[in-house]
Amino acid sequence: MSHPVYHNLIGGAWVPAASGKTFLNLNPADSADVIGAFPSSDAEDVNRAVAAAKKAFITWRLVPAPKRAEILVRAGNLLVQNKEKYARAMTREMGKVLAETRGDVQEAIDEAFYVAGEGRRLFGVTTPSELQNKFAMSMRMPLGVVGLITPWNFPMAIPSWKLFPALVAGNTCVIKPAEDTPLSTYNLMQTLIEAGLPPGVVNIVSGFGPHAGAPLVEHRDVRAISFTGSSEVGSLVGQRAAASFKPVSLEMGGKNAMIVLDDANLDLALDGALWGAFGTTGQRCTATSRILLQKGIAAEFTEKLVARARKLKVGNGLDAGIEVGPQVNRQQIETSQKYVEIALAEGAKLLTGGRALTEGPYAHGNFFEPTVFGSVSPAMRIAREEVFGPVVSLIEFDTFEQAIEIANSIDYGLSTALYTKNVNRAFAAIRDLEAGITYINAPTIGAEVHLPFGGVKQTGNGHREGLSAIDFFTTWKAVYVDYSDKLQRAQIDNQ
Ligand code: NAD
């Protein structure tokens, strides 16, 4: 069967991998549906892409930032026009339901318009000098060539979070998209090209992490790496980048807790739990994977959650009425299966789900039943480790203080949610939950692009996307202009 063949984008030209190797991108809902063949790149392709980006930087950095931003505005408008087409392509390559892939494209649109505003800001600071007739200010400068490595679960939104701020700040980019979802990055790139982005300013090398990602991290001409993915790979990337003193932004996994207090609006909490745990088939870094229930409502909440989880419609995300799409690949199914076994062995109680779906309409896809575990204790692995699938654990507690302690007792710190009508508890939780994001009366998923996005502990290394992405993609220059016409020595001549 014939399928499209895609190439890398290097210096404005679409070229195959130097080795000629390719890999197939398959529809996770139907493995017989081949999205296309993509280059399986290696160090040679990365070297060429970085060289192209380095050359393009010479002129791109001199384009006034408001002009760079105009390209993003045009790109945003083009994404609006192509939203449906790109969303459908994304569901086909990644699996999540159409409403969510529309949301993914919308996030890239929001990011384009939000970050385009930076073209007329990129504020520096002007401050008095300690010396007379001397002027002092600080400016943001681009870094140069930046390397971007992205995961598959938000295949257009996450590349846009990195590309758009990097570009408006004057950097040139080499992006290595996730091997499961390169097409959405290609679609984003087509948009930038149509919007007028000059050749070489963004280059794409597709392929596998160790072959195409690692050489980008190690390349001496790459000035910074922005990575989103698992904590395991993030740790490797951070260590490799450190060897050449590259700044590296790491956005990684989560084990996000929703706390439901006795006084919560239970129906609201149930809606939030269903959406947070099973939206994107549980494959969001912010997915609700632990639900902490106060004893007074635990039985009722559990019964209702299980009943609703059983009714969720699993299937091809392109079909109307489907609520939970496939997992992205076989490996993710195996991980879900593995954690079901671990949880059972640890004594958790399987309340619903727990199996891969393999019959009838599910025969050629990576489908897994929405799964709920009860009687989970905070020490169990199912309560501490990221599954990244439609699997949620219910943990009961007595007091609010216990809930905070349990929520904080893990190695991750991305998102948290509290359902309560008690404003005092709400503010105490905002203060005490160890996480980059806290929602009150809303699920753990649903970030907006203009707020800081990221987490603490093993979720991140201190950087944030969204609000402070510009901080990562620029470096400060301090500027002193002495107009006294004489040598003035700081810390000496003004004493
Ligand atoms: P992953 O870590 O397996 O891969 C992420 C990217 O890194 C891919 O492009 C991959 O090819 C590349 N890679 C793999 N090995 C590499 C290496 N040795 N050197 C350089 N690059 C390498 O993650 P994934 O499975 O694509 O995504 C799921 C993970 O991402 C989950 O843990 C999830 O929580 C996390 N995630 C985090 C955020 C966030 O912002 N915090 C957002 C989305 C996903």
XYZ file of C-alpha atoms and ligand atoms in Angstrom, residues 148-154 158 161-162 176-180 207-217 227-234 236-237 240 250-254 283-286 328-329 331-332 386 388 412 414 453-455 459-460 465, ligand 1:
104
model
C 13.893 21.457 20.910
C 12.870 17.896 21.816
C 9.172 17.161 22.177
C 6.814 14.340 23.270
C 3.843 12.847 21.436
C 0.925 13.705 23.687
C 0.532 17.354 22.612
C 4.130 21.612 22.869
C 5.256 26.475 23.271
C 8.911 26.111 22.411
C 13.283 16.755 16.981
C 9.618 15.757 17.253
C 8.465 12.583 18.992
C 8.744 9.532 16.770
C 5.045 8.733 17.276
C 13.732 10.118 14.262
C 14.395 8.283 17.486
C 15.672 9.774 20.712
C 19.073 8.123 21.089
C 19.931 8.623 17.379
C 18.466 12.046 16.567
C 17.808 13.600 19.995
C 21.090 12.805 21.745
C 23.354 14.348 19.042
C 21.297 17.542 19.242
C 21.828 17.709 23.004
C 12.988 19.228 26.420
C 9.558 17.872 27.318
C 9.169 14.178 28.020
C 9.698 11.563 30.708
C 11.776 12.173 33.829
C 13.975 9.221 32.874
C 14.997 10.711 29.519
C 14.998 14.245 30.962
C 19.830 11.883 30.671
C 19.324 15.029 28.608
C 24.508 15.398 28.700
C 13.196 20.089 31.404
C 9.420 19.592 31.588
C 8.700 16.065 32.716
C 6.266 13.649 34.296
C 3.579 13.923 36.929
C -1.813 10.448 28.620
C -1.331 14.008 29.842
C 1.550 15.021 32.050
C -1.158 16.716 34.153
C -0.428 5.998 21.415
C 1.443 2.704 20.877
C 4.440 0.013 24.562
C 2.013 2.323 26.385
C 3.477 7.680 36.407
C 0.518 7.553 31.486
C 6.691 14.575 41.162
C 3.268 19.116 38.424
C 3.568 25.912 33.046
C 5.818 23.375 34.705
C 6.480 21.715 38.003
C 8.785 17.200 37.163
C 11.125 20.010 36.213
C 6.865 27.392 29.687
P 10.093 10.392 26.220
O 10.912 10.910 27.348
O 10.153 8.962 25.904
O 10.469 11.159 24.865
C 10.432 12.562 24.764
C 11.300 12.995 23.607
O 12.662 12.716 23.936
C 11.017 12.255 22.297
O 11.136 13.147 21.218
C 12.121 11.224 22.265
O 12.459 10.774 20.966
C 13.270 11.998 22.875
N 14.353 11.160 23.419
C 14.283 9.880 23.856
N 15.506 9.460 24.252
C 16.357 10.499 24.078
C 17.746 10.684 24.318
N 18.508 9.709 24.811
N 18.283 11.888 24.027
C 17.526 12.893 23.537
N 16.209 12.766 23.279
C 15.625 11.587 23.555
O 8.585 10.886 26.526
P 7.271 10.584 25.706
O 6.921 9.145 25.904
O 7.382 11.105 24.318
O 6.221 11.513 26.475
C 5.606 11.140 27.654
C 6.272 11.783 28.842
O 6.319 13.189 28.661
C 5.504 11.565 30.129
O 6.397 11.277 31.165
C 4.837 12.910 30.373
O 4.516 13.185 31.710
C 5.853 13.849 29.834
N 5.262 15.129 29.486
C 5.551 16.213 30.276
C 4.988 17.451 29.998
C 5.332 18.658 30.828
O 5.230 19.760 30.309
N 5.713 18.509 32.077
C 4.115 17.585 28.924
C 3.822 16.465 28.151
C 4.417 15.236 28.436
